[in-house]
Short mmCIF file of C-alpha atoms and ligand atoms in Angstrom, two decimals:
data_model
loop_
_atom_site.label_atom_id
_atom_site.label_comp_id
_atom_site.label_asym_id
_atom_site.label_seq_id
_atom_site.Cartn_x
_atom_site.Cartn_y
_atom_site.Cartn_z
CA UNK N 290 -186.92 14.90 41.01
CA UNK N 291 -187.68 16.64 37.69
CA UNK N 292 -188.85 20.19 38.13
CA UNK N 293 -191.41 20.08 35.35
CA UNK N 294 -194.49 17.97 34.76
CA UNK N 295 -195.31 17.31 31.11
CA UNK N 296 -198.72 16.08 29.95
CA UNK N 297 -200.18 14.87 26.67
CA UNK N 298 -203.64 16.47 26.60
CA UNK N 299 -206.38 15.21 24.31
CA UNK N 300 -209.44 17.13 23.12
CA UNK N 301 -212.32 15.06 24.52
CA UNK N 302 -214.41 15.58 21.38
CA UNK N 303 -211.74 15.54 18.64
CA UNK N 304 -209.19 12.94 19.72
CA UNK N 305 -206.71 13.72 16.93
CA UNK N 306 -206.34 17.17 18.51
CA UNK N 307 -203.58 16.50 21.09
CA UNK N 308 -200.97 18.80 22.57
CA UNK N 309 -198.27 18.74 25.22
CA UNK N 310 -198.25 21.20 28.13
CA UNK N 311 -195.79 21.77 30.96
CA UNK N 312 -196.43 22.83 34.54
CA UNK N 313 -194.34 22.69 37.73
CA UNK N 314 -193.96 19.12 38.97
CA UNK N 315 -196.09 18.23 42.02
CA UNK N 316 -194.63 17.38 45.41
CA UNK N 317 -196.10 15.02 47.99
CA UNK N 318 -198.22 16.39 50.82
CA UNK N 319 -199.03 14.40 53.94
CA UNK N 320 -200.46 10.98 52.92
CA UNK N 321 -199.45 11.40 49.28
CA UNK N 322 -196.95 9.79 46.92
CA UNK N 323 -195.71 11.20 43.62
CA UNK N 324 -195.00 8.65 40.88
CA UNK N 325 -192.99 9.50 37.77
CA UNK N 326 -194.15 7.49 34.75
CA UNK N 327 -191.27 5.80 32.95
CA UNK N 328 -192.57 3.20 30.48
CA UNK N 329 -196.08 2.67 29.06
CA UNK N 330 -197.77 0.85 26.20
CA UNK N 331 -200.16 2.11 23.54
CA UNK N 332 -202.66 -0.17 21.81
CA UNK N 333 -206.10 0.41 20.25
CA UNK N 334 -207.53 -0.24 23.71
CA UNK N 335 -206.25 3.22 24.74
CA UNK N 336 -208.20 4.75 21.86
CA UNK N 337 -211.29 3.04 23.26
CA UNK N 338 -210.65 4.71 26.62
CA UNK N 339 -211.09 7.99 24.74
CA UNK N 340 -214.09 6.72 22.73
CA UNK N 341 -215.86 5.63 25.93
CA UNK N 342 -214.33 8.48 27.94
CA UNK N 343 -217.67 10.09 28.80
CA UNK N 344 -219.92 7.01 28.78
CA UNK N 345 -217.69 4.83 31.00
CA UNK N 346 -216.02 7.77 32.82
CA UNK N 347 -212.45 7.10 31.67
CA UNK N 348 -211.79 10.86 31.66
CA UNK N 349 -212.65 11.00 35.37
CA UNK N 350 -209.61 9.01 36.55
CA UNK N 351 -207.13 11.80 35.91
CA UNK N 352 -208.82 15.23 35.86
CA UNK N 353 -206.92 17.94 33.97
CA UNK N 354 -208.54 21.06 35.39
CA UNK N 355 -208.94 22.27 31.79
CA UNK N 356 -212.39 22.32 30.21
CA UNK N 357 -212.80 19.86 27.32
CA UNK N 358 -209.25 18.43 27.69
CA UNK N 359 -208.59 14.90 28.90
CA UNK N 360 -205.64 12.77 29.96
CA UNK N 361 -205.74 9.42 28.22
CA UNK N 362 -205.24 6.51 30.64
CA UNK N 363 -202.31 4.22 29.87
CA UNK N 364 -200.83 1.09 31.47
CA UNK N 365 -197.22 1.20 32.56
CA UNK N 366 -194.45 1.50 35.13
CA UNK N 367 -193.54 4.45 37.32
CA UNK N 368 -191.00 5.19 40.03
CA UNK N 369 -191.73 6.83 43.35
CA UNK N 370 -190.04 10.25 43.31
CA UNK N 371 -191.55 11.74 46.47
CA UNK N 372 -193.39 10.14 49.38
CA UNK N 373 -195.12 11.22 52.56
CA UNK N 374 -196.40 7.71 53.24
CA UNK N 375 -194.71 5.24 55.54
CA UNK N 376 -193.68 2.05 53.74
CA UNK N 377 -193.50 3.65 50.32
CA UNK N 378 -190.02 4.85 49.56
CA UNK N 379 -188.44 6.92 46.82
CA UNK N 380 -187.07 4.56 44.15
CA UNK N 381 -189.76 1.87 44.44
CA UNK N 382 -191.34 0.93 41.10
CA UNK N 383 -195.04 0.25 40.45
CA UNK N 384 -197.14 -1.15 37.59
CA UNK N 385 -200.59 0.25 37.05
CA UNK N 386 -202.96 2.70 35.42
CA UNK N 387 -201.55 6.16 34.76
CA UNK N 388 -202.45 9.36 32.95
CA UNK N 389 -200.47 10.29 29.84
CA UNK N 390 -198.36 12.60 31.99
CA UNK N 391 -194.93 12.47 33.56
CA UNK N 392 -196.34 12.60 37.13
CA UNK N 393 -199.23 11.20 39.13
CA UNK N 394 -200.09 12.07 42.74
CA UNK N 395 -201.77 9.19 44.61
CA UNK N 396 -203.08 8.74 48.14
CA UNK N 397 -202.20 5.16 49.05
CA UNK N 398 -204.62 3.54 51.45
CA UNK N 399 -203.79 0.07 52.63
CA UNK N 400 -200.20 -0.69 51.61
CA UNK N 401 -198.67 -4.14 51.50
CA UNK N 402 -195.33 -5.49 50.33
CA UNK N 403 -196.77 -5.97 46.84
CA UNK N 404 -199.39 -3.29 46.19
CA UNK N 405 -201.37 -0.27 47.30
CA UNK N 406 -204.75 1.22 46.45
CA UNK N 407 -205.13 4.87 45.45
CA UNK N 408 -207.77 6.27 47.81
CA UNK N 409 -208.04 9.66 46.09
CA UNK N 410 -211.64 10.82 46.56
CA UNK N 411 -212.34 11.30 42.84
CA UNK N 412 -211.47 7.63 42.13
CA UNK N 413 -213.58 6.13 44.92
CA UNK N 414 -216.57 5.15 42.78
CA UNK N 415 -214.62 4.25 39.63
CA UNK N 416 -214.02 0.55 38.82
CA UNK N 417 -211.80 -0.97 41.49
CA UNK N 418 -209.45 -2.82 39.16
CA UNK N 419 -207.90 0.45 37.93
CA UNK N 420 -207.16 1.79 41.42
CA UNK N 421 -204.49 -0.76 42.42
CA UNK N 422 -200.73 -0.37 41.90
CA UNK N 423 -198.46 -3.43 41.99
CA UNK N 424 -194.91 -3.08 43.23
CA UNK N 425 -192.49 -4.48 40.66
CA UNK N 426 -188.95 -3.80 41.90
CA UNK N 427 -189.26 -6.56 44.53
CA UNK N 428 -191.04 -9.00 42.19
CA UNK N 429 -188.74 -11.85 41.07
CA UNK N 430 -190.86 -12.41 37.94
CA UNK N 431 -190.37 -8.86 36.71
CA UNK N 432 -187.48 -7.80 34.52
CA UNK N 433 -186.69 -5.03 32.08
CA UNK N 434 -187.62 -7.34 29.18
CA UNK N 435 -190.88 -8.47 30.79
CA UNK N 436 -192.03 -4.90 31.47
CA UNK N 437 -192.92 -4.13 27.86
CA UNK N 438 -194.85 -7.38 27.48
CA UNK N 439 -196.72 -6.74 30.72
CA UNK N 440 -197.57 -3.16 29.79
CA UNK N 441 -198.82 -4.21 26.36
CA UNK N 442 -200.65 -7.44 27.11
CA UNK N 443 -201.58 -7.76 30.76
CA UNK N 444 -204.77 -5.66 30.88
CA UNK N 445 -205.94 -7.06 27.54
CA UNK N 446 -205.17 -10.63 28.52
CA UNK N 447 -207.09 -10.26 31.79
CA UNK N 448 -210.15 -9.19 29.77
CA UNK N 449 -209.72 -12.14 27.43
CA UNK N 450 -209.22 -14.56 30.31
CA UNK N 451 -212.37 -13.19 31.93
CA UNK N 452 -214.49 -13.49 28.82
CA UNK N 453 -213.30 -17.07 28.20
CA UNK N 454 -214.04 -17.98 31.79
CA UNK N 455 -217.52 -16.44 31.44
CA UNK N 456 -218.23 -18.24 28.14
CA UNK N 457 -217.00 -21.60 29.50
CA UNK N 458 -219.12 -21.04 32.62
CA UNK N 459 -222.13 -20.63 30.30
CA UNK N 460 -221.16 -23.76 28.36
CA UNK N 461 -220.58 -21.51 25.35
CA UNK N 462 -224.36 -21.02 25.22
CA UNK N 463 -224.44 -24.34 23.34
CA UNK N 464 -222.18 -23.06 20.53
CA UNK N 465 -219.76 -25.20 18.53
CA UNK N 466 -217.64 -22.27 17.39
CA UNK N 467 -216.56 -18.80 18.45
CA UNK N 468 -216.09 -16.13 15.80
CA UNK N 469 -213.69 -13.38 16.89
CA UNK N 470 -213.51 -10.06 15.02
CA UNK N 471 -210.36 -7.89 14.96
CA UNK N 472 -208.57 -11.21 15.20
CA UNK N 473 -205.23 -9.43 14.76
CA UNK N 474 -205.74 -7.36 17.91
CA UNK N 475 -203.96 -8.35 21.08
CA UNK N 476 -207.33 -8.67 22.81
CA UNK N 477 -208.61 -10.84 19.96
CA UNK N 478 -205.78 -13.34 19.99
CA UNK N 479 -205.48 -13.32 23.79
CA UNK N 480 -209.12 -14.41 23.64
CA UNK N 481 -208.31 -17.21 21.18
CA UNK N 482 -205.48 -18.39 23.46
CA UNK N 483 -207.66 -18.29 26.58
CA UNK N 484 -210.57 -20.05 24.90
CA UNK N 485 -208.23 -22.83 23.78
CA UNK N 486 -207.17 -23.23 27.41
CA UNK N 487 -210.85 -23.62 28.34
CA UNK N 488 -211.82 -26.08 25.60
CA UNK N 489 -210.05 -28.31 23.07
CA UNK N 490 -213.25 -28.83 21.12
CA UNK N 491 -214.55 -25.39 20.34
CA UNK N 492 -213.66 -24.11 16.87
CA UNK N 493 -212.05 -20.65 16.86
CA UNK N 494 -212.58 -18.50 13.79
CA UNK N 495 -210.72 -15.24 13.35
CA UNK N 496 -212.09 -12.41 11.21
CA UNK N 497 -209.67 -9.67 10.18
CA UNK N 498 -208.86 -7.08 7.51
CA UNK N 499 -207.56 -8.59 4.27
CA UNK N 500 -204.15 -6.99 4.88
CA UNK N 501 -203.78 -8.61 8.31
CA UNK N 502 -204.79 -12.13 7.29
CA UNK N 503 -201.25 -13.52 6.94
CA UNK N 504 -200.30 -12.06 10.30
CA UNK N 505 -203.33 -13.68 11.97
CA UNK N 506 -202.68 -17.06 10.33
CA UNK N 507 -199.08 -16.85 11.55
CA UNK N 508 -200.29 -16.53 15.14
CA UNK N 509 -201.27 -20.21 15.05
CA UNK N 510 -204.10 -19.60 17.49
CA UNK N 511 -207.24 -19.79 15.35
CA UNK N 512 -208.72 -22.90 13.72
CA UNK N 513 -209.57 -20.80 10.65
CA UNK N 514 -208.93 -17.21 9.55
CA UNK N 515 -211.13 -15.24 7.12
CA UNK N 516 -211.03 -11.70 5.80
CA UNK N 517 -214.15 -9.70 6.72
CA UNK N 518 -215.31 -9.84 3.08
CA UNK N 519 -215.43 -13.65 3.26
CA UNK N 520 -217.38 -14.18 6.46
CA UNK N 521 -220.45 -15.42 4.57
CA UNK N 522 -218.40 -18.54 3.66
CA UNK N 523 -218.93 -19.84 7.21
CA UNK N 524 -221.54 -22.54 7.76
CA UNK N 525 -224.64 -20.58 8.89
CA UNK N 526 -226.19 -23.62 10.59
CA UNK N 527 -223.54 -23.99 13.31
CA UNK N 528 -224.46 -22.56 16.71
CA UNK N 529 -222.04 -19.65 17.10
CA UNK N 530 -220.80 -17.19 19.70
CA UNK N 531 -219.58 -13.85 18.35
CA UNK N 532 -216.82 -11.97 20.18
CA UNK N 533 -216.99 -8.44 18.82
CA UNK N 534 -213.61 -6.96 19.71
CA UNK N 535 -213.58 -3.50 18.13
CA UNK N 536 -217.28 -2.79 17.55
CA UNK N 537 -217.49 -2.50 13.77
CA UNK N 538 -221.28 -2.23 13.37
CA UNK N 539 -221.28 -3.24 9.70
CA UNK N 540 -219.42 -6.51 10.42
CA UNK N 541 -221.68 -7.09 13.42
CA UNK N 542 -224.81 -6.74 11.24
CA UNK N 543 -223.46 -9.18 8.65
CA UNK N 544 -222.54 -11.74 11.33
CA UNK N 545 -226.06 -11.52 12.82
CA UNK N 546 -227.75 -11.73 9.44
CA UNK N 547 -225.60 -14.67 8.38
CA UNK N 548 -226.11 -16.82 11.49
CA UNK N 549 -229.63 -15.63 12.41
CA UNK N 550 -231.04 -17.73 15.27
CA UNK N 551 -227.83 -19.81 15.34
CA UNK N 552 -226.04 -16.78 16.80
CA UNK N 553 -226.44 -17.78 20.43
CA UNK N 554 -224.38 -15.03 22.09
CA UNK N 555 -222.71 -11.76 21.04
CA UNK N 556 -220.11 -10.45 23.50
CA UNK N 557 -219.28 -6.83 22.67
CA UNK N 558 -215.86 -5.79 23.96
CA UNK N 559 -215.06 -2.35 22.62
CA UNK N 560 -215.22 0.29 19.94
CA UNK N 561 -212.45 2.38 18.52
CA UNK N 562 -214.34 4.88 16.38
CA UNK N 563 -217.40 6.06 18.26
CA UNK N 564 -218.01 8.36 21.22
CA UNK N 565 -220.54 5.99 22.77
CA UNK N 566 -220.67 2.22 23.18
CA UNK N 567 -222.29 1.26 19.85
CA UNK N 568 -226.07 0.90 20.00
CA UNK N 569 -227.01 -2.27 18.09
CA UNK N 570 -230.03 -2.02 15.78
CA UNK N 571 -233.25 -3.25 17.36
CA UNK N 572 -233.91 -5.61 14.47
CA UNK N 573 -230.62 -7.55 14.54
CA UNK N 574 -231.37 -11.27 14.09
CA UNK N 575 -230.00 -13.69 16.73
CA UNK N 576 -228.92 -12.97 20.31
CA UNK N 577 -228.78 -9.31 21.40
CA UNK N 578 -225.22 -8.03 21.89
CA UNK N 579 -224.19 -7.88 25.54
CA UNK N 580 -221.31 -5.61 26.58
CA UNK N 581 -218.62 -7.54 28.44
CA UNK N 582 -216.97 -5.08 30.85
CA UNK N 583 -213.91 -6.83 32.30
CA UNK N 584 -213.75 -4.84 35.59
CA UNK N 585 -217.18 -6.17 36.59
CA UNK N 586 -216.09 -9.75 35.92
CA UNK N 587 -212.80 -9.22 37.81
CA UNK N 588 -214.70 -7.91 40.85
CA UNK N 589 -217.07 -10.91 40.77
CA UNK N 590 -214.35 -13.55 40.48
CA UNK N 591 -212.14 -11.87 43.10
CA UNK N 592 -215.06 -12.17 45.48
CA UNK N 593 -215.90 -15.76 44.53
CA UNK N 594 -212.33 -17.12 44.29
CA UNK N 595 -210.64 -14.75 46.73
CA UNK N 596 -207.92 -12.31 45.55
CA UNK N 597 -205.07 -14.80 46.01
CA UNK N 598 -206.66 -17.58 43.98
CA UNK N 599 -207.73 -15.03 41.37
CA UNK N 600 -204.13 -13.77 41.05
CA UNK N 601 -202.78 -17.32 40.94
CA UNK N 602 -205.09 -18.38 38.09
CA UNK N 603 -204.59 -15.21 36.05
CA UNK N 604 -200.83 -15.28 36.72
CA UNK N 605 -200.52 -18.86 35.47
CA UNK N 606 -202.52 -18.11 32.33
CA UNK N 607 -200.55 -14.91 31.62
CA UNK N 608 -197.25 -16.80 32.01
CA UNK N 609 -198.36 -19.48 29.53
CA UNK N 610 -199.51 -16.79 27.09
CA UNK N 611 -196.23 -14.84 27.34
CA UNK N 612 -194.32 -18.04 26.63
CA UNK N 613 -196.34 -18.50 23.47
CA UNK N 614 -195.82 -14.83 22.44
CA UNK N 615 -192.07 -15.05 22.96
CA UNK N 616 -191.54 -18.52 21.51
CA UNK N 617 -193.34 -17.59 18.29
CA UNK N 618 -192.07 -13.99 18.27
CA UNK N 619 -195.61 -12.74 17.73
CA UNK N 620 -194.74 -9.07 18.05
CA UNK N 621 -191.79 -6.76 17.71
CA UNK N 622 -191.52 -4.31 20.58
CA UNK N 623 -190.93 -0.77 19.32
CA UNK N 624 -189.78 1.51 22.10
CA UNK N 625 -189.80 5.27 21.47
CA UNK N 626 -189.08 8.29 23.61
CA UNK N 627 -191.49 11.03 24.70
CA UNK N 628 -195.03 12.32 24.18
CA UNK N 629 -194.46 13.49 20.61
CA UNK N 630 -193.85 9.85 19.63
CA UNK N 631 -196.94 8.84 21.64
CA UNK N 632 -199.02 11.39 19.75
CA UNK N 633 -197.88 9.92 16.41
CA UNK N 634 -198.66 6.34 17.50
CA UNK N 635 -202.13 7.38 18.71
CA UNK N 636 -202.83 9.27 15.47
CA UNK N 637 -202.00 6.11 13.51
CA UNK N 638 -204.39 4.12 15.70
CA UNK N 639 -207.17 6.70 15.40
CA UNK N 640 -206.81 6.48 11.61
CA UNK N 641 -207.03 2.66 11.75
CA UNK N 642 -203.51 2.39 10.27
CA UNK N 643 -201.87 0.50 13.13
CA UNK N 644 -199.63 -2.52 12.43
CA UNK N 645 -200.64 -5.35 14.79
CA UNK N 646 -197.15 -6.87 14.55
CA UNK N 647 -195.67 -3.88 16.41
CA UNK N 648 -195.98 -3.49 20.18
CA UNK N 649 -195.66 0.22 20.92
CA UNK N 650 -193.92 1.24 24.10
CA UNK N 651 -193.17 4.82 25.13
CA UNK N 652 -190.35 5.77 27.50
CA UNK N 653 -190.38 9.09 29.33
CA UNK N 654 -187.12 8.70 31.15
CA UNK N 655 -183.75 8.37 29.43
CA UNK N 656 -181.62 5.50 30.80
N1 NAP A 116 -214.53 -4.51 27.31
C1 NAP A 116 -213.34 -4.52 27.88
O1 NAP A 116 -213.25 -4.63 29.10
C2 NAP A 116 -212.09 -4.43 27.01
C3 NAP A 116 -210.83 -4.64 27.59
C4 NAP A 116 -209.69 -4.63 26.76
C5 NAP A 116 -209.83 -4.34 25.37
N2 NAP A 116 -211.07 -4.13 24.88
C6 NAP A 116 -211.24 -3.77 23.44
O2 NAP A 116 -210.49 -4.53 22.54
C7 NAP A 116 -210.27 -3.76 21.35
C8 NAP A 116 -208.87 -4.07 20.80
O3 NAP A 116 -207.89 -3.48 21.62
P1 NAP A 116 -206.34 -3.94 21.53
O4 NAP A 116 -205.61 -3.02 22.41
O5 NAP A 116 -206.27 -5.40 21.70
O6 NAP A 116 -206.01 -3.57 20.01
P2 NAP A 116 -204.64 -3.75 19.17
O7 NAP A 116 -203.89 -4.94 19.59
O8 NAP A 116 -203.92 -2.45 19.13
O9 NAP A 116 -205.36 -4.06 17.79
C9 NAP A 116 -204.99 -3.68 16.54
C10 NAP A 116 -206.08 -4.19 15.60
O10 NAP A 116 -207.35 -3.57 15.89
C11 NAP A 116 -208.03 -3.30 14.67
N3 NAP A 116 -208.06 -1.82 14.55
C12 NAP A 116 -207.06 -0.97 14.47
N4 NAP A 116 -207.45 0.31 14.44
C13 NAP A 116 -208.76 0.26 14.52
C14 NAP A 116 -209.75 1.26 14.53
N5 NAP A 116 -209.45 2.57 14.49
N6 NAP A 116 -211.02 0.86 14.60
C15 NAP A 116 -211.33 -0.45 14.67
N7 NAP A 116 -210.42 -1.45 14.68
C16 NAP A 116 -209.15 -1.09 14.60
C17 NAP A 116 -207.20 -3.94 13.58
O11 NAP A 116 -207.62 -5.31 13.52
P3 NAP A 116 -208.25 -6.09 12.25
O12 NAP A 116 -207.49 -5.68 11.04
O13 NAP A 116 -208.03 -7.54 12.63
O14 NAP A 116 -209.69 -5.71 12.24
C18 NAP A 116 -205.80 -3.86 14.16
O15 NAP A 116 -204.92 -4.77 13.60
C19 NAP A 116 -210.49 -2.31 21.71
O16 NAP A 116 -211.65 -1.81 21.08
C20 NAP A 116 -210.68 -2.39 23.20
O17 NAP A 116 -211.57 -1.45 23.68
C21 NAP A 116 -212.18 -4.15 25.68
#
């Protein structure tokens, strides 16, 4: 086991202010397991964890013990390096939600062959979906190559799958088309893919920055792609659902003004620039934006469908999506080593300079 724990700390008010610190590595006490993070992804979604860190309590998952400093949550794979829990052995590998740190101490509750739940007291009232860890070294569908795709896409795809399921359940609120902003984002095009699985008829329109338009057209997932500047070219008389991926309030206002009463639903998914979920203006025409928080949907469907059926449906959809991503080579995986590289990737994302064609993966352990 490594002797030192290294963490990438983020100033909870000024996200660009990040630094690495080192402390002695933890060891497992009775009922505890220590996981060493090996591989994790970084996408704009992680920036949103910081943006909503206070409002949605993302900073509470992994307390730092240092005033004003947070550990950004990331999705990835870790190996058990110390265990005082029966059934969890050193060397097992788990996928889940980790702090941007080399080590995480968990208190597994119920453990099965495939997963455990972290029962640490400070996580008890945080959304359930983040508290589960899936074993991957005994999973025949996991491989070195699949790990990066899983780390990058899985949490985003589950959100997209959930929102599509919700919209289909509501009969698309009577809409004929869905307009998706940040169409180049992984969440945006996972949404387009999932909506297409729900309905052949609904028109899918992607809005993106002018510089990302070719990339979005190349995805082959949208019926039509427009740069933000051109959104007023859309037919304002068609009943429309808006999926607001990254919470740009100026684009949101223009969409509402353009469609007016024909805007039948606005599903707000995230925000990358603010410290609060954006507060829409009171006088926005059309339907009021409603925040779609995936963990709430996951909890509801797990209850209604049962966890096994839920996993089966999501698993099938994820597999179909990964096939599409790989067949069309939608992204290039860029794997880098260490927290300094992570800091640079995050800085790029905070500045809005990220290239959607790159899937960023950080390794902490040399092979
Ligand atoms: N509500 C939920 O439960 C939930 C779950 C998952 C994700 N989300 C949200 O989905 C959003 C996208 O996440 P992702 O991981 O899919 O992103 P991603 O794949 O890393 O997206 C990159 C794209 O996001 C846009 N972008 C980049 N930097 C930005 C910035 N600083 N501000 C605004 N937009 C920026 C650009 O798209 P364009 O050029 O096309 O605009 C860029 O090409 C996040 O805001 C995230 O919070 C929400």
